[in-house]
Amino acid sequence: MTDHANTMWGGRFAAGPDAIMEAINASIGFDRRLAQQDIAGSRAHAAMLAATGIITDSDADEIRKGLLTVLSEIEGGTFPFSAALEDIHMNVEARLKEIVGEAAGRLHTARSRNDQVAVDFRLWVRDQCDAADAALAAVQKALLGQAEAGADWVMPGFTHLQVAQPVTWGHHMLAYVEMLGRDRSRFADARKRMNLSPLGAAALAGTSFPIDREMTAAALGFDGPMANSLDAVSDRDFALEFLSAASICAMHLSRLAEELVIWSSAQFRFVKMSDKWSTGSSIMPQKRNPDAAELIRAKIGRIFGANVALMTVMKGLPLTYSKDMQEDKEQVFDAADNLMLALAAMAGMVADMSANRDALRAAAATGFSTATDLADWLVRELGLPFREAHHVTGSLVAMAEDAGCDLPDLTLAQMHSVHEGIRQDVFDVLGVENSVASRTSVGGTSPVRVREAIAQWQKQLG
Ligand code: ARG
């Protein structure tokens, strides 16, 4: 039990809060992560208050110097955080008062914690959009390195996790480079939309002081002030956009991670993780487990969970601010931390892994992977309608299956028993190298196309 009334609003209160009240109410345990943004916001606000004549230059100067001291205390780990002071905003202000005295009391003129927290959190999430962009670029570069090394290496392409058609390793790596490129554009897009300043909305209605919102917006790197004060203090869609982009990105990472788990198994042996990115078993000496890939695969759980949690917190809240909204931060912090960790791990793991060219090539030739090439040959060379060609090829696949061999192992005589027109040169298209080389359509898997795409991405990623 705190037995004194709060110094920030104690005027109306005779007693302090119950201990449990303090526990449920305080956010300082987590929103201390907003300290730097909070101080930046306060510095911009104080400078504006002085520029507009709302406070004196000397008060603004005291405030500015005091805030720098507070910042260095926080960075140096000596700042006396207090749960009784609830959150980062009141912790900073109370300490400022201890340092500079009366001038500190003028800082909160024409401002509320409602616009203050909205500014702080926007600035924090904005930084995370930039961090996600840089981390995604690093994963793209690692994938591009893999694509370059094996631009024309043949591997099976899958549908339903069944061998479908031969593709190239470079093409498969580039598929993820594309996905992550769209993730980057989603973060960039969200960043652009969130880059407007809520500062000056005050509690909810704006203020009667002659503030300059353009000035504070510019000082904080925003494109301008938000247009509606009610909206400014009450929406968290910017955080939800970050979480949505993060969820989609984590989903992409999860798919790649899943492939790496499958590919590094003894059954596939498509890739080998380096020692740095593998773990052993405490009982089975032969094991090399892809734990990092598995954990990346799992991160989508908490990241999408945060998205659902915050969406649910915000749903049905009447305008404007409600304390419910304090629940936004831990979700976003956790999602951002784990996304960054997953991206860093993926970049390191992909850069370090080695693809097994022979295993990829051998697997590519299984599962009648060139059946489509055979059907296409029947269309192109014999003029069969595709549906009939499909049927003829199906019969040949069944024949090979019965004989326990692959398509190129059938004799011409065997093929003639299904269709008399088939010629010796059909065997050219049954090889996996020829198959991939023939897929030169835009966006296709042919090494020619893959090398073009690699060159494009190299230019883009620098
Ligand atoms: N700690 C609060 C939050 O994170 C700051 C805003 C408090 N505003 C208020 N009206 N109680 O949302």
XYZ file of C-alpha atoms and ligand atoms in Angstrom:
474
model
C 0.000 0.000 0.000
C 1.340 3.411 -0.967
C -0.030 5.821 1.605
C 0.692 9.134 -0.082
C -1.321 10.683 -2.878
C 0.246 10.810 -6.335
C 2.438 13.850 -6.894
C 1.139 14.293 -10.445
C -2.549 14.478 -9.629
C -2.588 14.315 -5.835
C -4.730 17.440 -5.546
C -7.925 15.490 -5.811
C -6.788 12.435 -3.852
C -6.468 11.904 -0.122
C -4.867 8.435 -0.295
C -2.523 6.530 -2.556
C -3.519 3.452 -4.531
C -3.894 -0.075 -3.232
C -0.820 -2.203 -3.904
C -2.713 -4.359 -6.381
C -4.038 -1.236 -8.069
C -0.471 -0.094 -8.492
C 0.539 -3.493 -9.827
C -2.175 -3.649 -12.481
C -1.774 0.000 -13.401
C 1.976 0.395 -13.690
C 3.596 0.039 -17.077
C 7.074 1.194 -16.128
C 8.247 -2.437 -16.070
C 8.006 -2.493 -19.840
C 7.464 1.021 -21.187
C 10.894 2.051 -19.955
C 11.891 0.858 -23.398
C 10.307 4.055 -24.685
C 12.626 6.280 -22.640
C 14.647 7.560 -25.548
C 11.550 8.344 -27.606
C 9.860 9.936 -24.600
C 12.783 12.284 -24.059
C 13.007 13.125 -27.755
C 9.291 13.962 -27.722
C 9.688 16.128 -24.603
C 12.642 17.973 -26.056
C 10.711 18.765 -29.225
C 7.712 19.871 -27.178
C 9.751 22.113 -24.858
C 11.572 23.769 -27.761
C 8.236 24.446 -29.428
C 6.726 25.859 -26.211
C 9.595 28.326 -26.053
C 9.476 29.191 -29.759
C 5.778 30.026 -29.467
C 6.277 32.043 -26.276
C 4.259 29.636 -24.127
C 7.221 29.135 -21.796
C 10.383 31.195 -21.453
C 13.611 30.369 -23.214
C 15.354 29.938 -19.895
C 12.770 27.399 -18.683
C 13.097 25.545 -21.987
C 16.841 25.518 -21.585
C 16.608 24.125 -18.058
C 14.229 21.453 -19.310
C 16.486 20.568 -22.235
C 19.557 20.192 -20.047
C 17.642 18.284 -17.409
C 16.265 15.864 -20.014
C 19.772 15.168 -21.241
C 20.790 14.317 -17.681
C 17.784 12.015 -17.348
C 18.716 10.326 -20.621
C 22.286 9.751 -19.520
C 21.054 8.319 -16.210
C 18.769 5.927 -18.070
C 21.482 4.921 -20.494
C 23.970 4.552 -17.674
C 21.588 2.332 -15.697
C 21.461 4.669 -12.694
C 17.964 6.043 -13.222
C 15.713 5.372 -10.200
C 12.656 3.806 -11.851
C 9.596 3.814 -9.632
C 6.415 1.776 -10.008
C 4.556 4.348 -7.923
C 5.171 6.759 -10.788
C 3.343 4.337 -13.065
C 4.936 4.845 -16.422
C 7.929 6.185 -18.309
C 6.296 9.573 -18.851
C 5.800 10.300 -15.164
C 9.095 8.735 -14.178
C 10.959 11.061 -16.506
C 9.001 14.117 -15.473
C 9.366 13.450 -11.764
C 13.109 12.992 -12.101
C 13.319 16.135 -14.230
C 11.675 18.019 -11.373
C 14.273 16.723 -8.937
C 17.019 17.884 -11.291
C 15.775 21.272 -12.544
C 13.027 22.198 -10.087
C 10.102 24.384 -11.044
C 10.757 24.611 -14.789
C 9.961 20.894 -15.047
C 6.377 21.627 -14.066
C 5.952 23.701 -17.248
C 6.887 20.902 -19.621
C 3.446 19.322 -19.537
C 1.747 22.547 -20.704
C -0.463 21.859 -23.756
C 0.299 18.155 -23.594
C -1.151 14.998 -22.107
C 0.210 11.535 -21.565
C -2.275 10.521 -24.215
C -0.532 12.319 -27.048
C 2.807 11.688 -25.367
C 2.473 7.913 -25.389
C 1.074 7.968 -28.918
C 4.183 9.862 -30.079
C 6.625 7.671 -28.170
C 5.149 4.457 -29.433
C 4.936 5.657 -33.029
C 8.590 6.630 -32.929
C 9.485 3.225 -31.492
C 7.479 1.272 -34.038
C 8.852 3.456 -36.827
C 12.380 2.462 -35.787
C 11.337 -1.174 -35.856
C 10.111 -0.817 -39.433
C 13.593 0.396 -40.348
C 15.225 -2.406 -38.381
C 13.009 -5.004 -40.042
C 13.928 -3.610 -43.443
C 17.652 -3.900 -42.764
C 17.298 -7.383 -41.272
C 15.217 -8.549 -44.227
C 17.800 -7.200 -46.664
C 20.429 -9.307 -44.886
C 18.347 -12.469 -45.321
C 17.776 -11.588 -48.971
C 21.517 -11.220 -49.493
C 22.176 -14.598 -47.896
C 19.571 -16.207 -50.159
C 20.985 -14.421 -53.173
C 24.421 -15.801 -52.346
C 22.951 -19.293 -52.360
C 21.137 -18.590 -55.627
C 24.333 -17.411 -57.299
C 26.290 -20.462 -56.185
C 23.720 -22.857 -57.602
C 21.899 -20.873 -60.267
C 21.668 -23.915 -62.558
C 21.712 -26.757 -60.053
C 18.776 -29.022 -60.761
C 16.454 -30.045 -57.958
C 12.925 -31.329 -57.733
C 10.177 -28.755 -57.641
C 7.288 -29.894 -55.467
C 3.553 -29.578 -55.328
C 1.790 -31.352 -52.459
C 5.364 -32.171 -51.342
C 5.373 -34.668 -54.229
C 7.981 -34.325 -56.942
C 6.350 -32.251 -59.666
C 8.865 -30.862 -62.198
C 12.593 -30.212 -62.126
C 13.516 -26.673 -61.103
C 16.766 -24.946 -60.292
C 18.195 -24.281 -56.838
C 18.729 -20.658 -57.793
C 15.086 -20.326 -58.734
C 13.932 -21.800 -55.437
C 16.165 -19.440 -53.428
C 14.937 -16.472 -55.435
C 11.327 -17.347 -54.668
C 12.065 -16.399 -51.045
C 14.001 -13.302 -52.087
C 10.805 -12.151 -53.806
C 8.625 -12.899 -50.769
C 10.953 -11.042 -48.449
C 11.029 -8.159 -50.911
C 7.277 -7.821 -50.541
C 7.671 -8.006 -46.755
C 10.046 -5.075 -46.961
C 7.588 -3.101 -49.009
C 4.860 -3.827 -46.453
C 7.007 -2.416 -43.630
C 7.944 0.576 -45.781
C 4.306 1.182 -46.606
C 3.243 0.949 -42.952
C 6.087 3.277 -41.993
C 4.933 5.890 -44.480
C 1.383 5.813 -43.172
C 2.403 5.960 -39.502
C 4.804 8.848 -40.001
C 2.475 11.609 -38.808
C 2.704 13.222 -35.413
C 0.038 12.886 -32.709
C 1.831 15.473 -30.548
C -0.368 18.458 -29.809
C -3.579 16.456 -29.730
C -3.170 16.826 -25.944
C -5.662 14.766 -23.934
C -8.066 14.367 -26.855
C -9.453 17.709 -27.999
C -6.373 19.754 -28.842
C -5.358 22.757 -26.753
C -6.111 26.445 -26.324
C -2.373 27.277 -26.261
C -0.920 28.604 -29.522
C 1.215 25.516 -30.195
C 3.044 24.770 -33.431
C 2.402 21.176 -34.369
C 4.311 21.469 -37.637
C 7.394 22.357 -35.658
C 7.261 19.387 -33.297
C 6.373 17.050 -36.154
C 9.411 18.191 -38.132
C 11.712 17.976 -35.102
C 10.731 14.333 -34.648
C 11.097 13.427 -38.319
C 7.383 13.146 -38.982
C 5.906 14.246 -42.300
C 3.411 16.488 -40.493
C 0.796 16.510 -37.722
C -2.108 14.063 -37.608
C -5.275 15.821 -38.719
C -7.717 14.839 -35.980
C -6.880 15.033 -32.288
C -9.393 12.347 -31.277
C -7.955 9.932 -33.810
C -4.393 10.893 -32.854
C -4.695 9.778 -29.235
C -6.954 6.798 -29.741
C -5.813 4.733 -32.665
C -3.174 2.038 -32.642
C -3.564 0.946 -36.228
C 0.084 1.811 -36.858
C 1.092 -0.850 -34.333
C -1.368 -3.285 -35.876
C 0.046 -2.641 -39.328
C 3.492 -3.392 -37.979
C 2.210 -6.599 -36.402
C 0.403 -7.594 -39.592
C 3.513 -7.043 -41.693
C 5.533 -8.874 -39.029
C 3.071 -11.783 -39.077
C 3.235 -12.176 -42.837
C 7.007 -11.934 -42.710
C 7.191 -14.512 -39.896
C 4.922 -16.764 -41.955
C 7.380 -16.558 -44.859
C 10.283 -17.301 -42.539
C 8.343 -20.220 -41.130
C 7.891 -21.745 -44.576
C 11.548 -21.418 -45.426
C 12.462 -22.817 -42.017
C 10.189 -25.789 -42.611
C 11.906 -26.503 -45.921
C 15.284 -26.337 -44.241
C 14.106 -28.789 -41.584
C 12.894 -31.209 -44.248
C 15.887 -30.698 -46.514
C 18.455 -31.284 -43.781
C 16.909 -34.626 -42.835
C 18.659 -37.915 -43.653
C 15.830 -38.714 -46.082
C 16.471 -35.608 -48.192
C 20.073 -34.510 -47.580
C 19.482 -31.469 -49.795
C 21.281 -29.130 -47.409
C 23.707 -29.326 -44.558
C 23.631 -26.733 -41.799
C 27.013 -25.595 -40.579
C 28.140 -26.564 -37.072
C 27.425 -23.013 -35.969
C 23.751 -23.494 -36.770
C 23.219 -27.062 -35.614
C 22.725 -28.679 -32.253
C 23.509 -32.187 -31.072
C 21.489 -34.626 -29.028
C 22.326 -35.478 -25.440
C 21.707 -39.164 -26.102
C 22.012 -39.829 -29.853
C 25.592 -39.112 -30.912
C 24.795 -39.066 -34.643
C 22.269 -36.228 -34.449
C 22.604 -32.790 -36.025
C 19.402 -31.021 -35.251
C 18.214 -27.905 -37.096
C 16.983 -26.231 -33.888
C 17.371 -22.696 -35.186
C 15.171 -23.493 -38.181
C 12.588 -25.091 -35.918
C 12.523 -22.099 -33.596
C 12.186 -19.714 -36.530
C 9.348 -21.919 -37.767
C 7.657 -21.482 -34.390
C 8.082 -17.708 -34.001
C 5.009 -17.012 -36.087
C 3.031 -18.337 -33.092
C 3.867 -15.483 -30.781
C 4.105 -12.852 -33.510
C 0.707 -13.591 -34.996
C -0.494 -14.064 -31.408
C 0.507 -10.478 -30.665
C -1.383 -9.328 -33.742
C -4.530 -11.123 -32.604
C -4.081 -9.919 -29.018
C -3.788 -6.240 -29.924
C -6.571 -6.422 -32.488
C -8.753 -7.895 -29.740
C -7.707 -5.232 -27.228
C -8.636 -2.457 -29.654
C -11.868 -3.966 -30.850
C -14.915 -2.192 -29.457
C -12.983 0.533 -27.576
C -14.978 3.767 -27.577
C -13.080 6.922 -28.585
C -10.753 8.149 -27.358
C -8.072 6.868 -24.957
C -8.797 4.008 -22.571
C -6.265 2.340 -20.326
C -6.826 -0.860 -22.274
C -4.453 0.651 -24.794
C -1.533 0.324 -22.398
C -1.675 -3.381 -23.284
C -0.375 -2.559 -26.758
C 3.282 -2.338 -25.825
C 4.303 -5.736 -24.501
C 2.747 -7.444 -27.490
C 4.588 -5.258 -29.964
C 7.873 -5.416 -28.034
C 7.763 -9.186 -27.907
C 6.788 -9.546 -31.547
C 9.481 -7.118 -32.705
C 12.210 -8.732 -30.572
C 11.371 -12.169 -31.839
C 11.035 -11.113 -35.443
C 14.484 -9.489 -35.343
C 15.958 -12.577 -33.723
C 14.358 -14.866 -36.286
C 15.600 -12.703 -39.163
C 19.129 -12.588 -37.801
C 19.167 -16.356 -37.282
C 17.783 -16.996 -40.754
C 20.406 -14.746 -42.354
C 23.225 -16.537 -40.542
C 21.882 -20.015 -41.134
C 21.228 -19.513 -44.856
C 24.587 -17.843 -45.454
C 26.365 -20.753 -43.764
C 24.470 -23.742 -45.154
C 25.724 -25.848 -48.041
C 23.467 -27.368 -50.646
C 24.231 -30.909 -51.780
C 24.272 -30.611 -55.548
C 24.366 -34.380 -56.175
C 21.477 -35.163 -53.852
C 19.419 -32.382 -55.424
C 20.191 -33.682 -58.935
C 19.392 -37.286 -58.035
C 16.096 -36.354 -56.421
C 15.157 -34.212 -59.413
C 15.132 -37.253 -61.661
C 12.763 -39.251 -59.473
C 8.984 -39.249 -59.452
C 8.621 -39.044 -63.262
C 9.468 -35.364 -62.935
C 9.772 -34.871 -66.711
C 6.326 -36.277 -67.545
C 5.099 -32.774 -68.414
C 8.064 -32.354 -70.766
C 7.035 -35.561 -72.507
C 3.439 -34.386 -72.873
C 4.669 -31.011 -74.197
C 6.869 -32.860 -76.743
C 3.856 -34.826 -77.996
C 1.989 -31.557 -78.490
C 4.870 -29.725 -80.127
C 6.287 -32.511 -82.329
C 3.264 -34.678 -83.110
C 0.569 -32.021 -82.964
C -1.480 -33.901 -80.355
C -4.058 -31.889 -78.408
C -2.669 -31.366 -74.882
C -5.412 -33.466 -73.265
C -4.540 -36.449 -75.497
C -0.834 -35.937 -74.892
C -1.570 -35.936 -71.153
C -3.367 -39.258 -71.566
C -0.583 -40.875 -73.628
C 2.017 -39.684 -71.100
C -0.083 -41.054 -68.255
C -0.037 -44.483 -69.901
C 3.743 -44.292 -70.303
C 4.169 -43.316 -66.637
C 2.017 -46.293 -65.628
C 4.156 -48.532 -67.834
C 7.366 -47.278 -66.235
C 5.885 -47.627 -62.783
C 4.960 -51.249 -63.503
C 8.449 -51.886 -64.845
C 9.966 -50.240 -61.777
C 11.949 -47.747 -63.870
C 11.937 -44.045 -64.730
C 10.633 -42.514 -67.952
C 14.030 -42.216 -69.699
C 14.589 -45.958 -69.017
C 11.699 -47.022 -71.287
C 12.716 -48.264 -74.754
C 11.410 -46.681 -77.910
C 9.633 -49.962 -78.667
C 7.811 -49.813 -75.346
C 6.789 -46.236 -76.115
C 5.517 -47.246 -79.534
C 3.121 -49.680 -77.917
C 1.383 -46.602 -76.507
C 1.865 -44.187 -79.436
C 3.475 -45.075 -82.752
C 4.585 -41.556 -83.643
C 7.081 -41.184 -80.809
C 10.660 -40.729 -82.075
C 14.112 -41.230 -80.594
C 14.597 -37.481 -79.992
C 11.911 -37.614 -77.310
C 14.683 -38.761 -74.974
C 16.236 -35.295 -75.201
C 13.351 -33.768 -73.258
C 13.287 -36.491 -70.633
C 16.576 -35.319 -69.081
C 16.209 -32.953 -66.145
C 18.839 -30.486 -67.418
C 17.027 -30.089 -70.707
C 13.767 -29.804 -68.850
C 14.855 -26.828 -66.767
C 16.741 -25.249 -69.663
C 13.548 -25.274 -71.720
C 11.496 -23.296 -69.171
C 12.490 -19.878 -70.458
C 9.115 -18.173 -70.067
C 9.159 -14.979 -67.998
C 9.571 -15.960 -64.349
C 10.446 -19.528 -65.354
C 13.091 -21.781 -63.833
C 15.559 -21.869 -66.738
C 19.112 -20.919 -65.666
C 19.039 -18.113 -68.231
C 16.065 -16.519 -66.503
C 17.461 -17.231 -63.051
C 20.736 -15.467 -63.860
C 18.811 -12.456 -65.144
C 16.840 -12.334 -61.904
C 20.014 -12.682 -59.845
C 21.571 -9.752 -61.693
C 18.458 -7.657 -61.061
C 18.480 -8.407 -57.355
C 22.190 -7.788 -57.078
C 21.627 -4.320 -58.467
C 18.784 -3.737 -56.058
C 20.449 -5.098 -52.923
C 23.849 -3.621 -53.693
N 1.058 4.367 -19.604
C -0.014 4.831 -20.404
C -0.150 3.955 -21.659
O 0.753 3.256 -21.912
C 0.226 6.242 -20.798
C -1.019 7.028 -21.110
C -1.810 7.236 -19.862
N -2.966 8.048 -20.086
C -3.951 8.119 -19.245
N -4.976 8.875 -19.556
N -3.994 7.437 -18.124
O -1.131 3.960 -22.337
